[in-house]
């Protein structure tokens, strides 16, 4: 009889999953989206929840079905392609984008409200201090990350609950007027904004962490592991959804606080100060810094573990040090610049990750999953690369980008969807096994 988990262990695993995903992007993007959406908040949040919650949950389930993390999911790829995709993904969620963002968001929500004005020196010193602590804990993980996570998660839940109560008891105004793009494309704008949480990419990395945590409790049966992984992902999804809805509501009703915010960090900081005063800023600062620190530790550890395994010329500690140094350096470009640079990369990576997750979930129903995967990823990958390079302002892709106008859903940011579906259908049609073909009868 397979080992089962106690209810307390299931909840602890779910909270651990929630803590893994709840980081910088989860805090800054919903209020900014809410501010733009205004009276169109519900429509915009539906799109955001699809990519910010639904896809990460499917990513966790895909990892459970595959029996591991990203390497299991990309096992159907040729080795060089699998390695290239994995390296790009780990760099994106590690030292290039997601990891530096944890420090910058901590700076803007944790330190900036107290010093009043951002400065190059203050950001540099904070980034160094932030990643020095993250590096120390990542170099000697043991039980430290788990302990910090267990302390942070309940504190974060309490603080967010207090903020939620404050948002509904003391709203800072009525829902503002939606921007023109939100009125016409609210759902799809929310869908694209959900990319920036990077949680779908994180699911491909953290999925194996969740699986290992469940297996460490003595659960070895594959179906049971998949079941508990799904429950953990569901608990995290419910928690994230509630957080996003509250923060989105704060953004939609914050027009009297700030007319044209530069980012979501500015909105949440002004709201907490208006409702709770200086003590609210202190609690929010401590909580956000600790939450982002935990995420940074997890990302540094994940990158160090992966790169030391595939590039063993450097050991785990060396890779963690390199990732921490790169993260601290890149963090100094500031939040707004970092967000602008991130968008082209996400336009390339996210559709590929979505396709990878969907095909993995359908693997058991496919005769030749590797062929279907190839037929899906070729058009999705090519279109995503063109869109990403166009967003980066590279003119040489303009002729190819102009051709995308003939495909549906370009304005909605889903121009890759139909070619991906058609590629999948083609892959399934060409995967029919000879035993499935009816032989003609000779008279």
Short mmCIF file of C-alpha atoms in Angstrom, two decimals:
data_model
loop_
_atom_site.label_atom_id
_atom_site.label_comp_id
_atom_site.label_asym_id
_atom_site.label_seq_id
_atom_site.Cartn_x
_atom_site.Cartn_y
_atom_site.Cartn_z
CA UNK A 1 0.00 0.00 0.00
CA UNK A 2 1.53 3.34 -1.02
CA UNK A 3 2.69 5.76 1.65
CA UNK A 4 0.26 8.60 2.31
CA UNK A 5 0.82 12.08 3.70
CA UNK A 6 -0.82 13.54 6.77
CA UNK A 7 -3.08 16.53 6.30
CA UNK A 8 -0.50 18.74 8.02
CA UNK A 9 2.22 17.54 5.65
CA UNK A 10 0.00 18.20 2.64
CA UNK A 11 -0.73 21.73 3.84
CA UNK A 12 2.95 22.33 4.62
CA UNK A 13 3.89 21.21 1.11
CA UNK A 14 1.24 23.50 -0.36
CA UNK A 15 2.51 26.46 1.68
CA UNK A 16 6.06 25.65 0.63
CA UNK A 17 4.92 25.74 -3.01
CA UNK A 18 3.14 29.04 -2.37
CA UNK A 19 6.34 30.46 -0.84
CA UNK A 20 8.43 29.32 -3.82
CA UNK A 21 6.23 31.18 -6.28
CA UNK A 22 5.41 34.27 -4.23
CA UNK A 23 8.22 36.66 -5.04
CA UNK A 24 8.92 40.02 -6.63
CA UNK A 25 6.77 39.80 -9.74
CA UNK A 26 3.77 38.52 -7.83
CA UNK A 27 3.70 41.72 -5.78
CA UNK A 28 4.43 44.43 -8.34
CA UNK A 29 2.49 43.42 -11.45
CA UNK A 30 -1.11 42.96 -10.18
CA UNK A 31 -1.46 46.51 -8.77
CA UNK A 32 0.03 48.02 -11.93
CA UNK A 33 -2.36 45.98 -14.07
CA UNK A 34 -5.23 46.99 -11.79
CA UNK A 35 -4.31 50.66 -12.15
CA UNK A 36 -4.40 50.42 -15.95
CA UNK A 37 -7.56 48.31 -15.95
CA UNK A 38 -9.60 50.46 -13.54
CA UNK A 39 -13.26 49.58 -14.09
CA UNK A 40 -12.20 46.73 -16.41
CA UNK A 41 -10.38 44.95 -13.59
CA UNK A 42 -12.32 41.68 -13.67
CA UNK A 43 -11.74 41.08 -17.37
CA UNK A 44 -8.03 41.95 -17.12
CA UNK A 45 -7.54 39.79 -14.03
CA UNK A 46 -9.09 36.78 -15.74
CA UNK A 47 -6.35 36.94 -18.37
CA UNK A 48 -3.70 37.54 -15.72
CA UNK A 49 -4.87 34.60 -13.60
CA UNK A 50 -4.72 32.32 -16.63
CA UNK A 51 -1.00 32.90 -17.20
CA UNK A 52 -0.08 33.86 -13.62
CA UNK A 53 -1.85 30.96 -11.88
CA UNK A 54 -3.34 28.46 -14.32
CA UNK A 55 -0.22 27.85 -16.40
CA UNK A 56 2.11 27.48 -13.39
CA UNK A 57 -0.31 24.92 -11.96
CA UNK A 58 -0.26 23.02 -15.26
CA UNK A 59 3.55 23.28 -15.21
CA UNK A 60 3.71 21.66 -11.79
CA UNK A 61 1.32 18.92 -12.94
CA UNK A 62 3.40 18.37 -16.09
CA UNK A 63 6.53 17.92 -13.96
CA UNK A 64 4.65 15.41 -11.80
CA UNK A 65 3.49 13.44 -14.85
CA UNK A 66 7.01 13.46 -16.30
CA UNK A 67 8.45 12.36 -12.96
CA UNK A 68 10.91 15.25 -12.63
CA UNK A 69 11.81 18.75 -13.69
CA UNK A 70 12.81 20.48 -16.89
CA UNK A 71 15.23 17.76 -18.00
CA UNK A 72 12.44 15.19 -17.92
CA UNK A 73 10.12 17.44 -19.90
CA UNK A 74 12.71 18.08 -22.60
CA UNK A 75 13.83 14.45 -22.85
CA UNK A 76 12.11 14.15 -26.24
CA UNK A 77 14.31 16.93 -27.66
CA UNK A 78 17.64 16.30 -29.37
CA UNK A 79 20.28 16.70 -26.62
CA UNK A 80 21.75 19.97 -27.93
CA UNK A 81 18.34 21.60 -28.32
CA UNK A 82 17.27 20.45 -24.87
CA UNK A 83 20.47 21.84 -23.37
CA UNK A 84 20.12 25.19 -25.17
CA UNK A 85 16.53 25.67 -24.05
CA UNK A 86 17.33 24.69 -20.47
CA UNK A 87 20.31 27.06 -20.27
CA UNK A 88 18.26 29.96 -21.65
CA UNK A 89 15.43 29.27 -19.21
CA UNK A 90 17.74 29.01 -16.18
CA UNK A 91 19.50 32.22 -17.17
CA UNK A 92 16.14 33.97 -17.53
CA UNK A 93 14.79 32.94 -14.13
CA UNK A 94 18.25 33.26 -12.63
CA UNK A 95 20.94 35.93 -13.00
CA UNK A 96 19.57 37.76 -16.04
CA UNK A 97 16.05 38.71 -15.01
CA UNK A 98 14.16 37.10 -12.13
CA UNK A 99 16.96 36.99 -9.58
CA UNK A 100 18.02 40.66 -10.00
CA UNK A 101 14.36 41.64 -9.81
CA UNK A 102 14.10 40.25 -6.27
CA UNK A 103 16.73 42.75 -5.11
CA UNK A 104 15.29 45.73 -7.01
CA UNK A 105 11.73 45.13 -5.74
CA UNK A 106 13.08 44.71 -2.20
CA UNK A 107 14.90 48.02 -2.62
CA UNK A 108 11.88 49.91 -3.94
CA UNK A 109 9.41 48.51 -1.40
CA UNK A 110 11.77 47.95 1.51
CA UNK A 111 14.28 50.81 1.54
CA UNK A 112 13.07 53.54 -0.80
CA UNK A 113 10.00 54.54 1.28
CA UNK A 114 12.39 55.41 4.14
CA UNK A 115 15.19 57.18 2.26
CA UNK A 116 12.77 59.08 0.02
CA UNK A 117 14.75 59.21 -3.21
CA UNK A 118 16.40 56.55 -5.30
CA UNK A 119 20.12 56.84 -5.93
CA UNK A 120 22.74 54.86 -7.80
CA UNK A 121 24.88 54.38 -4.69
CA UNK A 122 22.02 53.31 -2.42
CA UNK A 123 20.77 50.75 -4.97
CA UNK A 124 24.29 49.40 -5.46
CA UNK A 125 24.93 49.02 -1.73
CA UNK A 126 21.54 47.42 -1.17
CA UNK A 127 22.05 44.96 -4.05
CA UNK A 128 25.42 43.93 -2.68
CA UNK A 129 24.05 43.42 0.82
CA UNK A 130 20.95 41.58 -0.46
CA UNK A 131 22.87 39.10 -2.58
CA UNK A 132 25.58 38.68 0.06
CA UNK A 133 22.92 37.30 2.41
CA UNK A 134 21.29 35.26 -0.38
CA UNK A 135 24.68 33.89 -1.40
CA UNK A 136 25.56 32.85 2.14
CA UNK A 137 22.30 30.95 2.56
CA UNK A 138 22.51 29.42 -0.92
CA UNK A 139 26.08 28.23 -0.32
CA UNK A 140 25.04 26.42 2.83
CA UNK A 141 21.40 25.52 2.16
CA UNK A 142 20.81 22.56 4.48
CA UNK A 143 17.66 23.36 6.39
CA UNK A 144 18.15 27.12 6.34
CA UNK A 145 16.00 27.77 3.27
CA UNK A 146 13.24 25.54 4.58
CA UNK A 147 13.38 27.24 7.98
CA UNK A 148 13.29 30.71 6.48
CA UNK A 149 10.44 29.65 4.20
CA UNK A 150 8.40 28.36 7.11
CA UNK A 151 8.90 31.61 8.97
CA UNK A 152 8.22 33.83 5.99
CA UNK A 153 5.10 32.16 4.63
CA UNK A 154 2.86 32.57 7.71
CA UNK A 155 4.13 36.14 8.20
CA UNK A 156 3.49 36.99 4.57
CA UNK A 157 -0.01 35.49 4.69
CA UNK A 158 -0.83 37.53 7.81
CA UNK A 159 0.50 40.78 6.34
CA UNK A 160 -1.31 40.24 3.04
CA UNK A 161 -4.51 39.46 4.93
CA UNK A 162 -4.14 42.72 6.87
CA UNK A 163 -3.52 44.61 3.63
CA UNK A 164 -6.60 42.96 2.11
CA UNK A 165 -8.76 44.04 5.05
CA UNK A 166 -7.39 47.56 4.75
CA UNK A 167 -8.07 47.62 1.02
CA UNK A 168 -11.76 46.83 1.48
CA UNK A 169 -12.36 48.80 4.69
CA UNK A 170 -10.41 51.88 3.66
CA UNK A 171 -10.41 52.07 -0.15
CA UNK A 172 -8.46 55.03 -1.47
CA UNK A 173 -11.06 55.89 -4.08
CA UNK A 174 -13.38 54.47 -6.70
CA UNK A 175 -12.15 52.30 -9.54
CA UNK A 176 -10.44 54.56 -12.04
CA UNK A 177 -11.00 54.92 -15.76
CA UNK A 178 -9.49 52.12 -17.80
CA UNK A 179 -6.86 52.91 -20.39
CA UNK A 180 -7.90 52.67 -24.03
CA UNK A 181 -5.99 49.42 -24.56
CA UNK A 182 -7.62 47.88 -21.51
CA UNK A 183 -11.09 48.72 -22.76
CA UNK A 184 -10.47 47.01 -26.11
CA UNK A 185 -7.97 44.30 -25.12
CA UNK A 186 -8.29 43.92 -21.35
CA UNK A 187 -8.23 40.12 -21.22
CA UNK A 188 -5.27 39.76 -23.58
CA UNK A 189 -3.32 42.56 -21.87
CA UNK A 190 -3.82 40.73 -18.59
CA UNK A 191 -2.75 37.49 -20.26
CA UNK A 192 0.53 39.06 -21.43
CA UNK A 193 1.15 40.79 -18.08
CA UNK A 194 0.93 37.37 -16.44
CA UNK A 195 4.04 36.39 -18.39
CA UNK A 196 6.08 38.78 -16.27
CA UNK A 197 5.48 36.88 -13.03
CA UNK A 198 7.72 34.23 -14.64
CA UNK A 199 5.86 31.62 -12.59
CA UNK A 200 5.25 29.31 -15.55
CA UNK A 201 9.00 29.21 -16.11
CA UNK A 202 9.51 28.81 -12.37
CA UNK A 203 7.15 25.82 -12.35
CA UNK A 204 9.49 23.98 -14.72
CA UNK A 205 12.30 24.50 -12.21
CA UNK A 206 10.45 24.26 -8.88
CA UNK A 207 8.41 21.23 -9.95
CA UNK A 208 11.26 18.89 -9.11
CA UNK A 209 11.72 20.62 -5.73
CA UNK A 210 8.09 19.90 -4.85
CA UNK A 211 8.40 16.29 -6.03
CA UNK A 212 11.57 15.78 -3.98
CA UNK A 213 9.88 17.23 -0.90
CA UNK A 214 7.01 14.78 -1.24
CA UNK A 215 9.32 11.84 -1.85
CA UNK A 216 11.39 12.80 1.20
CA UNK A 217 8.28 12.05 3.27
CA UNK A 218 8.41 8.43 2.10
CA UNK A 219 5.93 8.65 -0.78
CA UNK A 220 7.39 6.68 -3.69
CA UNK A 221 4.33 5.58 -5.65
CA UNK A 222 4.28 7.59 -8.90
CA UNK A 223 0.54 8.18 -8.84
CA UNK A 224 0.58 9.29 -5.23
CA UNK A 225 3.46 11.67 -5.89
CA UNK A 226 1.57 13.15 -8.84
CA UNK A 227 -1.59 13.44 -6.72
CA UNK A 228 0.12 15.25 -3.86
CA UNK A 229 2.01 17.47 -6.29
CA UNK A 230 -1.31 18.48 -7.82
CA UNK A 231 -2.79 19.23 -4.37
CA UNK A 232 0.26 21.31 -3.42
CA UNK A 233 0.00 23.22 -6.67
CA UNK A 234 -3.72 23.76 -6.10
CA UNK A 235 -3.14 25.16 -2.60
CA UNK A 236 -0.51 27.53 -3.98
CA UNK A 237 -2.81 28.52 -6.84
CA UNK A 238 -5.65 29.45 -4.51
CA UNK A 239 -3.28 31.53 -2.38
CA UNK A 240 -1.76 33.29 -5.39
CA UNK A 241 -5.19 34.02 -6.87
CA UNK A 242 -6.35 35.70 -3.67
CA UNK A 243 -3.15 37.76 -3.50
CA UNK A 244 -3.48 38.86 -7.12
CA UNK A 245 -7.13 39.85 -6.77
CA UNK A 246 -6.45 41.94 -3.67
CA UNK A 247 -3.44 43.67 -5.21
CA UNK A 248 -5.32 44.23 -8.47
CA UNK A 249 -8.19 45.83 -6.55
CA UNK A 250 -5.75 48.11 -4.74
CA UNK A 251 -4.33 49.19 -8.10
CA UNK A 252 -7.73 49.84 -9.65
CA UNK A 253 -8.78 52.11 -6.74
CA UNK A 254 -5.44 53.94 -6.40
CA UNK A 255 -5.91 56.66 -9.03
CA UNK A 256 -6.28 59.33 -6.36
CA UNK A 257 -2.99 58.21 -4.78
CA UNK A 258 -0.97 58.27 -8.00
CA UNK A 259 -2.13 59.28 -11.47
CA UNK A 260 0.70 57.77 -13.53
CA UNK A 261 2.73 55.21 -11.53
CA UNK A 262 5.99 53.97 -12.99
CA UNK A 263 5.45 50.46 -11.62
CA UNK A 264 3.39 48.43 -9.17
CA UNK A 265 5.90 48.83 -6.35
CA UNK A 266 5.10 52.54 -6.21
CA UNK A 267 1.36 51.83 -5.96
CA UNK A 268 1.51 49.29 -3.13
CA UNK A 269 3.97 51.43 -1.17
CA UNK A 270 1.77 54.52 -1.39
CA UNK A 271 -1.34 52.53 -0.47
CA UNK A 272 0.21 50.96 2.63
CA UNK A 273 1.52 54.32 3.76
CA UNK A 274 -1.89 55.95 3.28
CA UNK A 275 -3.83 53.26 5.16
CA UNK A 276 -1.42 52.05 7.84
CA UNK A 277 1.07 54.87 8.21
CA UNK A 278 4.77 54.43 8.99
CA UNK A 279 4.31 51.14 10.87
CA UNK A 280 2.65 49.66 7.81
CA UNK A 281 5.68 50.58 5.74
CA UNK A 282 7.96 48.83 8.23
CA UNK A 283 5.97 45.59 8.23
CA UNK A 284 5.59 45.62 4.45
CA UNK A 285 9.30 46.30 3.98
CA UNK A 286 10.39 43.44 6.23
CA UNK A 287 7.94 41.00 4.68
CA UNK A 288 8.73 41.86 1.06
CA UNK A 289 12.49 41.76 1.63
CA UNK A 290 12.28 38.37 3.32
CA UNK A 291 9.92 36.99 0.67
CA UNK A 292 12.16 38.18 -2.15
CA UNK A 293 15.22 36.92 -0.30
CA UNK A 294 13.74 33.44 -0.06
CA UNK A 295 12.98 33.48 -3.78
CA UNK A 296 16.51 34.67 -4.53
CA UNK A 297 17.99 31.87 -2.43
CA UNK A 298 15.85 29.31 -4.25
CA UNK A 299 16.79 30.66 -7.67
CA UNK A 300 20.51 30.79 -6.88
CA UNK A 301 20.40 27.25 -5.51
CA UNK A 302 18.45 25.93 -8.50
CA UNK A 303 20.82 27.57 -10.99
CA UNK A 304 23.89 26.41 -9.10
CA UNK A 305 22.62 22.85 -8.92
CA UNK A 306 21.74 22.73 -12.63
CA UNK A 307 24.83 24.43 -14.05
CA UNK A 308 27.21 22.41 -11.85
CA UNK A 309 25.61 19.23 -13.18
CA UNK A 310 25.68 20.09 -16.89
CA UNK A 311 28.93 22.11 -16.78
CA UNK A 312 30.96 20.28 -14.10
CA UNK A 313 34.15 22.25 -14.76
CA UNK A 314 32.88 24.49 -11.94
CA UNK A 315 31.35 23.11 -8.78
CA UNK A 316 28.06 24.11 -7.15
CA UNK A 317 29.53 26.85 -4.97
CA UNK A 318 31.40 28.44 -7.86
CA UNK A 319 28.26 28.61 -9.97
CA UNK A 320 26.23 30.07 -7.10
CA UNK A 321 28.87 32.76 -6.56
CA UNK A 322 28.90 33.64 -10.27
CA UNK A 323 25.09 33.82 -10.40
CA UNK A 324 24.99 36.00 -7.28
CA UNK A 325 27.61 38.40 -8.67
CA UNK A 326 25.80 38.64 -12.01
CA UNK A 327 22.46 39.20 -10.27
CA UNK A 328 23.87 41.96 -8.07
CA UNK A 329 25.43 43.68 -11.06
CA UNK A 330 22.32 43.52 -13.27
CA UNK A 331 20.07 44.68 -10.41
CA UNK A 332 21.73 48.10 -10.63
CA UNK A 333 20.00 48.93 -13.92
CA UNK A 334 16.85 49.64 -11.88
CA UNK A 335 13.37 48.17 -11.94
CA UNK A 336 11.94 50.06 -14.93
CA UNK A 337 14.89 49.25 -17.19
CA UNK A 338 14.92 45.64 -16.03
CA UNK A 339 11.22 45.24 -16.83
CA UNK A 340 11.68 46.70 -20.32
CA UNK A 341 14.55 44.34 -21.10
CA UNK A 342 12.66 41.36 -19.72
CA UNK A 343 9.67 41.65 -22.06
CA UNK A 344 11.43 40.60 -25.33
CA UNK A 345 12.99 37.59 -23.62
CA UNK A 346 9.66 36.49 -22.18
CA UNK A 347 7.94 36.84 -25.56
CA UNK A 348 10.43 34.27 -26.85
CA UNK A 349 10.52 31.86 -23.94
CA UNK A 350 6.94 31.84 -22.65
CA UNK A 351 5.08 30.45 -25.72
CA UNK A 352 7.69 27.69 -25.99
CA UNK A 353 7.26 26.84 -22.31
CA UNK A 354 3.46 26.80 -22.68
CA UNK A 355 3.69 24.46 -25.68
CA UNK A 356 6.11 22.22 -23.80
CA UNK A 357 3.74 21.95 -20.83
CA UNK A 358 0.64 21.25 -22.93
CA UNK A 359 2.26 18.52 -25.04
CA UNK A 360 3.74 16.93 -21.90
CA UNK A 361 0.27 16.75 -20.35
CA UNK A 362 -1.01 15.03 -23.51
CA UNK A 363 1.91 12.60 -23.83
CA UNK A 364 0.04 9.50 -22.63
CA UNK A 365 -2.53 9.99 -25.42
CA UNK A 366 0.03 10.47 -28.19
CA UNK A 367 1.51 7.66 -30.29
CA UNK A 368 4.73 9.59 -30.94
CA UNK A 369 4.99 12.50 -28.49
CA UNK A 370 8.44 13.49 -29.72
CA UNK A 371 7.09 14.06 -33.23
CA UNK A 372 4.12 16.06 -31.97
CA UNK A 373 6.44 18.11 -29.76
CA UNK A 374 8.67 18.90 -32.75
CA UNK A 375 5.75 19.86 -34.99
CA UNK A 376 4.39 22.18 -32.29
CA UNK A 377 7.62 23.80 -31.19
CA UNK A 378 9.00 24.62 -34.65
CA UNK A 379 6.26 27.13 -35.60
CA UNK A 380 5.79 28.35 -32.03
CA UNK A 381 9.52 28.84 -31.55
CA UNK A 382 10.08 30.65 -34.87
CA UNK A 383 7.15 33.02 -34.35
CA UNK A 384 8.15 33.70 -30.74
CA UNK A 385 11.71 34.54 -31.76
CA UNK A 386 10.46 37.00 -34.38
CA UNK A 387 8.09 38.66 -31.88
CA UNK A 388 10.76 38.85 -29.20
CA UNK A 389 13.37 40.36 -31.52
CA UNK A 390 10.79 42.84 -32.81
CA UNK A 391 9.97 43.88 -29.23
CA UNK A 392 13.70 44.37 -28.66
CA UNK A 393 13.74 46.87 -31.56
CA UNK A 394 15.89 44.86 -33.98
CA UNK A 395 14.99 46.06 -37.46
CA UNK A 396 16.24 43.07 -39.44
CA UNK A 397 13.21 40.99 -38.33
CA UNK A 398 10.68 43.56 -39.62
CA UNK A 399 9.96 41.71 -42.92
CA UNK A 400 9.24 38.50 -41.01
CA UNK A 401 7.23 40.38 -38.40
CA UNK A 402 5.10 41.98 -41.14
CA UNK A 403 4.12 38.50 -42.34
CA UNK A 404 2.68 37.72 -38.92
CA UNK A 405 -0.03 40.31 -39.58
CA UNK A 406 -1.69 37.75 -41.87
CA UNK A 407 -2.13 35.35 -38.96
CA UNK A 408 -4.98 35.62 -36.44
CA UNK A 409 -4.54 36.88 -32.87
CA UNK A 410 -1.45 39.00 -33.52
CA UNK A 411 -2.91 42.07 -31.82
CA UNK A 412 -3.91 39.89 -28.89
CA UNK A 413 -0.33 38.61 -28.46
CA UNK A 414 -1.28 35.03 -29.32
CA UNK A 415 -0.17 34.88 -32.95
CA UNK A 416 1.72 31.67 -32.18
CA UNK A 417 -1.39 29.82 -30.99
CA UNK A 418 -3.00 28.71 -34.26
CA UNK A 419 0.30 27.62 -35.93
CA UNK A 420 1.09 25.66 -32.75
CA UNK A 421 -2.29 23.92 -32.80
CA UNK A 422 -1.99 23.13 -36.51
CA UNK A 423 1.52 21.81 -35.91
CA UNK A 424 0.19 19.56 -33.16
CA UNK A 425 -2.56 18.23 -35.44
CA UNK A 426 0.00 17.56 -38.17
CA UNK A 427 2.22 15.77 -35.67
CA UNK A 428 -0.66 13.54 -34.54
CA UNK A 429 -1.74 12.74 -38.10
CA UNK A 430 1.79 11.71 -39.07
CA UNK A 431 2.18 9.69 -35.88
CA UNK A 432 -0.45 7.08 -36.78
CA UNK A 433 1.09 3.71 -36.26
CA UNK A 434 1.05 1.16 -39.04
CA UNK A 435 -0.95 -1.20 -36.80
CA UNK A 436 -3.69 1.44 -36.70
CA UNK A 437 -4.04 1.53 -40.52
CA UNK A 438 -6.64 -0.76 -42.05
CA UNK A 439 -5.05 -2.93 -44.75
CA UNK A 440 -7.02 -3.34 -47.98
CA UNK A 441 -8.59 -6.74 -48.59
CA UNK A 442 -7.26 -8.61 -51.65
CA UNK A 443 -9.81 -10.64 -53.58
#
